[in-house]
PDB file of C-alpha atoms in Angstrom:
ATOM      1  CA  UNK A 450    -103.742 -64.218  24.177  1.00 59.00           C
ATOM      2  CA  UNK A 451    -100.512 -62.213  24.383  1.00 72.00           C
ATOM      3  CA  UNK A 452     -99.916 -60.604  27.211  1.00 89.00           C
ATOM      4  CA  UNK A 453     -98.899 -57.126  25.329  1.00 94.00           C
ATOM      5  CA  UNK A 454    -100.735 -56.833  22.206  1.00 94.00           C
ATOM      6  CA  UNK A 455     -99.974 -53.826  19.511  1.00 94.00           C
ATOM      7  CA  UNK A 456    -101.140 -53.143  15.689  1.00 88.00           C
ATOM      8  CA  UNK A 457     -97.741 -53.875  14.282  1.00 87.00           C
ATOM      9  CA  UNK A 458     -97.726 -50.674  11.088  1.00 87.00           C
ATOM     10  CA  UNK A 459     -96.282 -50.077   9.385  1.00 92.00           C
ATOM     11  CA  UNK A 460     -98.021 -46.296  10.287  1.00 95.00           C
ATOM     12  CA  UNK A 461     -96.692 -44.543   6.922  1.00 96.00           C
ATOM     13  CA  UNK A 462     -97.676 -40.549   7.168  1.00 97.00           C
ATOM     14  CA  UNK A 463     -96.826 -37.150   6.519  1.00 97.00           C
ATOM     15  CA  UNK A 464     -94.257 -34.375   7.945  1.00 97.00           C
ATOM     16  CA  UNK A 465     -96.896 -32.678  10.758  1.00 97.00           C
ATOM     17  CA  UNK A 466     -99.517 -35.477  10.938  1.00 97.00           C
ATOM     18  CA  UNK A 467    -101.078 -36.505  14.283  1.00 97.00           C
ATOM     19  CA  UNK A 468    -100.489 -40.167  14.517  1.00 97.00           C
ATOM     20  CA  UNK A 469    -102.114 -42.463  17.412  1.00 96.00           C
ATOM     21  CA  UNK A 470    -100.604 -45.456  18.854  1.00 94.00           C
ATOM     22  CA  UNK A 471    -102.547 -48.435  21.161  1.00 94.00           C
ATOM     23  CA  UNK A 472    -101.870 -50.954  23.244  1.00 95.00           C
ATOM     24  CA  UNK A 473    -103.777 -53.730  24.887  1.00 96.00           C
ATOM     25  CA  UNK A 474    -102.469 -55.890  27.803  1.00 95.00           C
ATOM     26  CA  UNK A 475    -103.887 -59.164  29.350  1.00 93.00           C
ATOM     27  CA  UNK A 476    -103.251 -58.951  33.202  1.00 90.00           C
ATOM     28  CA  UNK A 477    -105.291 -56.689  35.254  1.00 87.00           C
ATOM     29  CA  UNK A 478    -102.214 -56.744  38.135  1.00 87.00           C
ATOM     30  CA  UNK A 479    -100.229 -54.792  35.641  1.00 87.00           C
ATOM     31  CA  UNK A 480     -99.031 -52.174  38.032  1.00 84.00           C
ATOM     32  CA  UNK A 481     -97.225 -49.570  35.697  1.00 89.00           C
ATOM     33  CA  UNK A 482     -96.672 -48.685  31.798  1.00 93.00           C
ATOM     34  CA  UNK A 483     -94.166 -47.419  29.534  1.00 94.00           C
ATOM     35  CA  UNK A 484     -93.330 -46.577  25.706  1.00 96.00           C
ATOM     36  CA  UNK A 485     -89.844 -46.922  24.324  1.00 96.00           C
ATOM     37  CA  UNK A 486     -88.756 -45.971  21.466  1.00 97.00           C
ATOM     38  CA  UNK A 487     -86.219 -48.471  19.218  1.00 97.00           C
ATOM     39  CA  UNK A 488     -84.796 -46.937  15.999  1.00 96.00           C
ATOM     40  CA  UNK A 489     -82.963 -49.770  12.770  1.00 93.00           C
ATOM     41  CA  UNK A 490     -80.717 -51.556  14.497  1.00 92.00           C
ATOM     42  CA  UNK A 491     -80.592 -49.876  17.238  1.00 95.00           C
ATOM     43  CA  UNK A 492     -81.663 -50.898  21.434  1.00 96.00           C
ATOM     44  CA  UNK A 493     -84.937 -49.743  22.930  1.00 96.00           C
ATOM     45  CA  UNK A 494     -84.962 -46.687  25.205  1.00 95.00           C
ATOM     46  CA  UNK A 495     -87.577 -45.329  27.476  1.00 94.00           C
ATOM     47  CA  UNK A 496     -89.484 -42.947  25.556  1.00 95.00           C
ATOM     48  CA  UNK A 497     -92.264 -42.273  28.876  1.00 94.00           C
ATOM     49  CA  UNK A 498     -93.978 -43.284  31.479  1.00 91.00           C
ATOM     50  CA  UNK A 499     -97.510 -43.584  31.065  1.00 93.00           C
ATOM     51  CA  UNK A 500     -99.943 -42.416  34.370  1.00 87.00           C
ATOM     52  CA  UNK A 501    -103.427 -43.218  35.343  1.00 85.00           C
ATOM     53  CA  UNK A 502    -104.232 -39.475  34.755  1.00 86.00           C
ATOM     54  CA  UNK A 503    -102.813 -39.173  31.325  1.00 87.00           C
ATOM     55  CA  UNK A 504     -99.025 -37.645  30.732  1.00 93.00           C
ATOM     56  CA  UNK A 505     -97.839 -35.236  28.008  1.00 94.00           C
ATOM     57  CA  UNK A 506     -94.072 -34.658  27.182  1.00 94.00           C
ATOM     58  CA  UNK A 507     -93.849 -31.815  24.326  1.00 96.00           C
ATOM     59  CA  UNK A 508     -95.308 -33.467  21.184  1.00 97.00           C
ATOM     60  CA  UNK A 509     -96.002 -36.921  23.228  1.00 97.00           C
ATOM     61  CA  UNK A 510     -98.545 -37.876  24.863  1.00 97.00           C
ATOM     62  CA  UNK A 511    -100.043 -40.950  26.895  1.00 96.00           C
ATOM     63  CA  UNK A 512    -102.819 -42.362  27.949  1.00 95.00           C
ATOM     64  CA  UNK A 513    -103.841 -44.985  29.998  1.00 95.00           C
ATOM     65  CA  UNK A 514    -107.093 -46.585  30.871  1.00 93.00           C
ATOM     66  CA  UNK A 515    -107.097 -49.075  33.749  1.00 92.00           C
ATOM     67  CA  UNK A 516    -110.878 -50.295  33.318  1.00 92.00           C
ATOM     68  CA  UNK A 517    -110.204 -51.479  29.771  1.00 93.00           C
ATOM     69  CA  UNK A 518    -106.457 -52.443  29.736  1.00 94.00           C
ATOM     70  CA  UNK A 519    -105.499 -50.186  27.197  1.00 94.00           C
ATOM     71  CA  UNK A 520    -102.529 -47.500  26.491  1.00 95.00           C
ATOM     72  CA  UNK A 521    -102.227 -45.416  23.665  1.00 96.00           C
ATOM     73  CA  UNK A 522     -99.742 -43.000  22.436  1.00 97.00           C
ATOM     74  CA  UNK A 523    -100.371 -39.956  20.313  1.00 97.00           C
ATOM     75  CA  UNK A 524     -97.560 -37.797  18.741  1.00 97.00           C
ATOM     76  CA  UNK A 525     -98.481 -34.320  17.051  1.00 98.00           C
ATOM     77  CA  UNK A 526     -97.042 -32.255  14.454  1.00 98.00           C
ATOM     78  CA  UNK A 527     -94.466 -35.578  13.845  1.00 98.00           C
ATOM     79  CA  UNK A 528     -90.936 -35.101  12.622  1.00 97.00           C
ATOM     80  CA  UNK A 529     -88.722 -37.477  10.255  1.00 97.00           C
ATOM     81  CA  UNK A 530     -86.753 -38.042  13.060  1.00 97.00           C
ATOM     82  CA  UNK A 531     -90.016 -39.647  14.766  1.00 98.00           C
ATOM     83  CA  UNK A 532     -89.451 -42.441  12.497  1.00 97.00           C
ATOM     84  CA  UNK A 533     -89.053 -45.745  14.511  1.00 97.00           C
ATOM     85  CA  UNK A 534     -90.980 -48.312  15.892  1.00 96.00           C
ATOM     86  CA  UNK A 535     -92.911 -47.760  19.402  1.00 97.00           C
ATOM     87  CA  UNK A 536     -92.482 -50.228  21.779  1.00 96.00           C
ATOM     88  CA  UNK A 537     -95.309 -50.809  25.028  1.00 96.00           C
ATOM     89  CA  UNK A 538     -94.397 -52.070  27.976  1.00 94.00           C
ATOM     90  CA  UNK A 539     -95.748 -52.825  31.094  1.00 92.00           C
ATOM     91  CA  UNK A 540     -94.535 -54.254  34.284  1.00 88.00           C
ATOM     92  CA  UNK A 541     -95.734 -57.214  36.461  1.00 84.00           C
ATOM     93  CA  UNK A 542     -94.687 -57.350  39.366  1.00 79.00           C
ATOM     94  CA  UNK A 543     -90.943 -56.308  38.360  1.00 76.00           C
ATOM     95  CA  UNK A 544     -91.183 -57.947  35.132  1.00 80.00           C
ATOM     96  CA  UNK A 545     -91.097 -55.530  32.143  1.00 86.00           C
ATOM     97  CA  UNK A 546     -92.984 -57.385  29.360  1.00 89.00           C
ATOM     98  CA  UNK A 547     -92.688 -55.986  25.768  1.00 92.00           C
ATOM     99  CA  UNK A 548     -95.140 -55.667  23.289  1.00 93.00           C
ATOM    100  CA  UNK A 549     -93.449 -56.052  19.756  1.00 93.00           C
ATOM    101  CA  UNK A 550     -93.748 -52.834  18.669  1.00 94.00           C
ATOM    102  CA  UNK A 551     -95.569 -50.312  15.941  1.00 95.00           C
ATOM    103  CA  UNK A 552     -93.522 -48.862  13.339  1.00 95.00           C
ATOM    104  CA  UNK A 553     -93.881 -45.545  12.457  1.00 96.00           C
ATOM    105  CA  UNK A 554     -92.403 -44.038   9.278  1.00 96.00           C
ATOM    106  CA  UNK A 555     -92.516 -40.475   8.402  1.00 97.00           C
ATOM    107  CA  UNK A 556     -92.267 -38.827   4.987  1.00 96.00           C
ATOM    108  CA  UNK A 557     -91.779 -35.757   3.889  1.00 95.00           C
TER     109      UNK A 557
ATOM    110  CA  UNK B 881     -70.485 -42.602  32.237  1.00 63.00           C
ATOM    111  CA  UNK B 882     -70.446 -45.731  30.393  1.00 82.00           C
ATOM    112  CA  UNK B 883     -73.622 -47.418  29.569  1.00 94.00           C
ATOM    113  CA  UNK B 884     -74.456 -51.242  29.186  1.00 97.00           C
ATOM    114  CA  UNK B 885     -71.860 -53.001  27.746  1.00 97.00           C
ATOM    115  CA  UNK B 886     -72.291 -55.920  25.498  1.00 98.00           C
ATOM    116  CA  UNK B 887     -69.691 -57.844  23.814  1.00 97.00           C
ATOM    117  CA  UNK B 888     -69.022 -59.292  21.093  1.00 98.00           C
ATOM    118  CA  UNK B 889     -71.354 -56.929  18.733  1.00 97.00           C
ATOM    119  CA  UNK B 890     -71.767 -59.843  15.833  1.00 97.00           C
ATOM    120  CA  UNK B 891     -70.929 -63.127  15.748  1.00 97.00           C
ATOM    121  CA  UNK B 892     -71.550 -65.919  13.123  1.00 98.00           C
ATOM    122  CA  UNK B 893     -70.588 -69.513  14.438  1.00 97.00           C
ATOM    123  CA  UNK B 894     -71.542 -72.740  12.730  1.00 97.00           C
ATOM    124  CA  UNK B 895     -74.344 -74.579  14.649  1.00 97.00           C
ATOM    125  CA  UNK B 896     -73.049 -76.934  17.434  1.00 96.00           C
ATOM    126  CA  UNK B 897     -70.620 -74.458  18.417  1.00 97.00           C
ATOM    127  CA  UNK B 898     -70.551 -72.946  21.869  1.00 97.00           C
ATOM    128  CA  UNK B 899     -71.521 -68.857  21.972  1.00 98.00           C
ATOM    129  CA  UNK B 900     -71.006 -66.765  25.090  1.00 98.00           C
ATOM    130  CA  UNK B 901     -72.492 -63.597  25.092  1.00 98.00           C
ATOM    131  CA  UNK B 902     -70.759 -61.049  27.832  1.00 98.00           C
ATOM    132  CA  UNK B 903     -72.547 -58.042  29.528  1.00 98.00           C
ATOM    133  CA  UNK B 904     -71.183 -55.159  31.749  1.00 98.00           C
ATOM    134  CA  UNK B 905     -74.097 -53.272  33.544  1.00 97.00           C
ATOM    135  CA  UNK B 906     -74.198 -50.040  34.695  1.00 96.00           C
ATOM    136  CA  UNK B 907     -72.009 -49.434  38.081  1.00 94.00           C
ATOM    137  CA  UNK B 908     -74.890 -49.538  40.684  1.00 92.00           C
ATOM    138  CA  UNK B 909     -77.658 -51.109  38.890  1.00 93.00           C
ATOM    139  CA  UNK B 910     -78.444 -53.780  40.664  1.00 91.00           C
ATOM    140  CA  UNK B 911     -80.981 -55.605  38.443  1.00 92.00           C
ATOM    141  CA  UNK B 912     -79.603 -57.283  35.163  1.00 94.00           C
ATOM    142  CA  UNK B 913     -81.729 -58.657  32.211  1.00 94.00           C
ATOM    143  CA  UNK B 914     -80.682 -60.573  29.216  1.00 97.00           C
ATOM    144  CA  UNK B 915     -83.616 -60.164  26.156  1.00 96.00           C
ATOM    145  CA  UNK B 916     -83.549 -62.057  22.751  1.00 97.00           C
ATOM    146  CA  UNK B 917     -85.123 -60.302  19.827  1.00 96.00           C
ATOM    147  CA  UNK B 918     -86.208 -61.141  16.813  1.00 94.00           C
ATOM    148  CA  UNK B 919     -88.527 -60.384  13.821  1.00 89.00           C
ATOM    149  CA  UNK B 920     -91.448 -63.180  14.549  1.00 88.00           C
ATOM    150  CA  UNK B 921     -91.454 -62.785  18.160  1.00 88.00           C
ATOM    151  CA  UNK B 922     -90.180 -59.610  19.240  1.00 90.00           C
ATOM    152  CA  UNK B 923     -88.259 -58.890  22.346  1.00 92.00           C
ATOM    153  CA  UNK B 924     -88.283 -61.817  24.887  1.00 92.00           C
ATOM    154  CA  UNK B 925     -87.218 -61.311  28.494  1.00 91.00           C
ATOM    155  CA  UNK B 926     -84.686 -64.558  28.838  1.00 95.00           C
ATOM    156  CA  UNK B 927     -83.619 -64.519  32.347  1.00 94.00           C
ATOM    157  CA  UNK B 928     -82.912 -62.086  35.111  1.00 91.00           C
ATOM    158  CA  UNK B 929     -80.684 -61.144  37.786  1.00 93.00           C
ATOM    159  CA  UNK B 930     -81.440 -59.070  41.060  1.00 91.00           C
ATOM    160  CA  UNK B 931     -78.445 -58.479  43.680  1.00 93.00           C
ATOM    161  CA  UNK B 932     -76.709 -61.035  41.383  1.00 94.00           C
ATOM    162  CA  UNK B 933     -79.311 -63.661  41.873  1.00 94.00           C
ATOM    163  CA  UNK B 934     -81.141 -64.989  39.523  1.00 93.00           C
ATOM    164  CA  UNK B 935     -85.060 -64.156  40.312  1.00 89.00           C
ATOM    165  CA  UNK B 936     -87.227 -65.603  36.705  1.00 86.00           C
ATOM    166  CA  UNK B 937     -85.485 -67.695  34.011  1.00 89.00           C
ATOM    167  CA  UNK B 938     -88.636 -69.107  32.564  1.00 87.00           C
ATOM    168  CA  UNK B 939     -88.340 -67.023  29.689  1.00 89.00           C
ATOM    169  CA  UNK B 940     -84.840 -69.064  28.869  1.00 92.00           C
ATOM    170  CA  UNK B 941     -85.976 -71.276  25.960  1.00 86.00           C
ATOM    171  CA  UNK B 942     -84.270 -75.154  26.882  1.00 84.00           C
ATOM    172  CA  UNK B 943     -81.295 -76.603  28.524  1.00 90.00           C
ATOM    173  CA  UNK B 944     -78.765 -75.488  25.634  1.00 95.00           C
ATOM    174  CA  UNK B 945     -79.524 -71.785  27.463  1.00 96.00           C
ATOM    175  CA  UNK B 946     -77.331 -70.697  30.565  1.00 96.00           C
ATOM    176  CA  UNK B 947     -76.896 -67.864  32.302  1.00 97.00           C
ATOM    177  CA  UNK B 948     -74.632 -66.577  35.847  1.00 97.00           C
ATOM    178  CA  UNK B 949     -73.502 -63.249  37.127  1.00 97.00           C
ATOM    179  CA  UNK B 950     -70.449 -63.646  39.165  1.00 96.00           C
ATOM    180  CA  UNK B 951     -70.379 -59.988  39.939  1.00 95.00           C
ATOM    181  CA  UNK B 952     -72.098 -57.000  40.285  1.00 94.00           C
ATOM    182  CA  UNK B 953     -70.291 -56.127  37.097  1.00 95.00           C
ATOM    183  CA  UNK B 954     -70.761 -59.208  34.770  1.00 96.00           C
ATOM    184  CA  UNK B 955     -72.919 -61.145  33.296  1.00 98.00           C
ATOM    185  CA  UNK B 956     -72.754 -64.134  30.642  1.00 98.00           C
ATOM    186  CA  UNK B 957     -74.927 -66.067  28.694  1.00 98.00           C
ATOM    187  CA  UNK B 958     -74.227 -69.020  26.898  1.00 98.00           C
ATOM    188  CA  UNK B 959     -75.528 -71.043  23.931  1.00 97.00           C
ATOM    189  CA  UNK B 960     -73.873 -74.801  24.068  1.00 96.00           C
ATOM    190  CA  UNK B 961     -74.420 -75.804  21.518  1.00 96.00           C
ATOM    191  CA  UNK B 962     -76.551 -73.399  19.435  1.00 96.00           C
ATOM    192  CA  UNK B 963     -78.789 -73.936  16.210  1.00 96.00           C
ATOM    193  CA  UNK B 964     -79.892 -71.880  13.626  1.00 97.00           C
ATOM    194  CA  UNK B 965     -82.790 -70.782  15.074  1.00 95.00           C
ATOM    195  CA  UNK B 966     -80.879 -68.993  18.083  1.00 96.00           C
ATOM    196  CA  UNK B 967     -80.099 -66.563  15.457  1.00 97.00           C
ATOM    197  CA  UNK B 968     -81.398 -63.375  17.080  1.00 97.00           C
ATOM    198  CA  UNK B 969     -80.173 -59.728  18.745  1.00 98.00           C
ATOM    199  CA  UNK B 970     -79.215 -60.683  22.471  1.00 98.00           C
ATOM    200  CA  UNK B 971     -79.603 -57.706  24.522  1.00 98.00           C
ATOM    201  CA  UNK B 972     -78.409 -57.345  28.410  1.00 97.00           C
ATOM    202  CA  UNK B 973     -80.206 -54.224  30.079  1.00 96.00           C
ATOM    203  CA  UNK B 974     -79.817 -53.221  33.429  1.00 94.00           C
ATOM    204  CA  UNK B 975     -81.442 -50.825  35.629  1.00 91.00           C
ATOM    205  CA  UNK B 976     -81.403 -49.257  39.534  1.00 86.00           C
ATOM    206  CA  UNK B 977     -84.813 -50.964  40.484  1.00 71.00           C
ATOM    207  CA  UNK B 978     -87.755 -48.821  42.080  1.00 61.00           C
ATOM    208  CA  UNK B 979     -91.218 -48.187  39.882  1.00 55.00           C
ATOM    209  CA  UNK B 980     -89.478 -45.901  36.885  1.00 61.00           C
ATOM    210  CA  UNK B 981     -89.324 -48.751  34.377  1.00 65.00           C
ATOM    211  CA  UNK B 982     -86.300 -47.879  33.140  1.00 84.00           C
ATOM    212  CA  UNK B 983     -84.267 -50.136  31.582  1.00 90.00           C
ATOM    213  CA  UNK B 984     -80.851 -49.296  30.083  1.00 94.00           C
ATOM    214  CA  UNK B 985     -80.003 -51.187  27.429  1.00 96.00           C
ATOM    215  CA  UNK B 986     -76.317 -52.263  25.828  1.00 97.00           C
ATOM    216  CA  UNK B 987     -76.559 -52.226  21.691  1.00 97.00           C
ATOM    217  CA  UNK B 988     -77.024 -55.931  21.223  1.00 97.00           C
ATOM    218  CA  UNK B 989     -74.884 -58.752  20.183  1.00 98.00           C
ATOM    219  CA  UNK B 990     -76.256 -59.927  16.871  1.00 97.00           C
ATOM    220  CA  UNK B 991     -75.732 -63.746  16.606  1.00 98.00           C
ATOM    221  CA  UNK B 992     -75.940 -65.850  13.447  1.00 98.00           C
ATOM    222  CA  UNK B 993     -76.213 -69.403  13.704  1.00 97.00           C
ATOM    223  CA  UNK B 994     -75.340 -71.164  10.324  1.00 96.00           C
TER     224      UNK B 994
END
């Protein structure tokens, strides 16, 4: 089993639909969690931390449940410039391990 | 401020040849990590550095893989001798250290091995 599992997409949707993201991970001593964000040909930046109690930033936000290993990632009202593929991450014990992403197009 | 620095951007060498990949992390970071991506298996954490020291290379894939940081402000990885199937973006990240998870990353060096 992979240690970071997400549905690859493509996720192909509208200008101002909600669109969910998840994430599964194998090790229970996972101690924290992230999404970046990588556009075409571009490197992967930190899009945000993800806390135990849930996190929203604007349009973003993240979840995380401990209990059943899983993240998700929901973006409202999404923008072209959304378009790019979603990256997980999580870190054990100083290692950040990837997942290999979710890409998300948006149409107008 | 600069970011990561990765040079060169693209190369294509003919397999057998040697490739060395060159990063320049951020002044102060003091945690360096070289990643491979590529379509199949995404991003792969290769090898990395802490106070200059390497801490995990068991992500580096065989002997033909090597990788040393002098410096605080350089790292290189080399491919001697590479094969077609090291074709891949190399990306060097670097980052402070603490709990934030953030990783800066350079923009890649995108290596073709014919």
């Amino acid at each position: 089993r992979k240690e970071v599992e997400q549905d690859p997409g493509p996720f192909n949707v509208p200008e101002g639909a909600t669109v969910a993201f998840n994430c599964t991970y194998s090790n229970s001593a996972s101690q924290s969690f992230f999404w970046y964000r990588q556009d075409c040909r571009k490197e992967p930046k930190l899009l945000m931390s993800v806390y135990s109690s849930g996190n929203e930033d604007g349009r973003f936000t993240a979840q995380l449940n401990r209990a059943s290993q899983y993240i998700s990632l929901l973006i409202r009202d999404s923008k072209l410039s959304d378009s790019a593929t979603y990256l997980c991450v999580v870190n054990l014990q100083g290692n950040l391990i990837f997942g290999k992403g979710t890409k998300l197009s948006v149409k107008p | 401020d600069a970011g990561v620095i990765q040079s060169p951007r693209h190369e294509v060498t003919e397999m057998g040849q040697e490739v060395t990949l060159r990063c320049k992390p951020i002044s102060g970071h003091n945690s360096l990590f070289w990643y491979r991506q590529t379509m199949m298996r995404g991003l792969e954490l290769l090898i990395y550095f802490n106070n200059n020291v390497p801490i995990d290379d068991s992500g580096m894939p065989e002997d033909r893989f090597s990788a040393k940081m002098p410096n605080a402000s350089f790292s290189t990885l080399k491919i001697q001798p590479s094969e077609p199937r090291d074709s891949a973006v190399y990306f060097c990240a670097s980052s402070s250290g603490g709990s934030t998870g953030e990783l800066f990353f350079g923009e890649g060096s995108r290596l073709t091995v014919l």
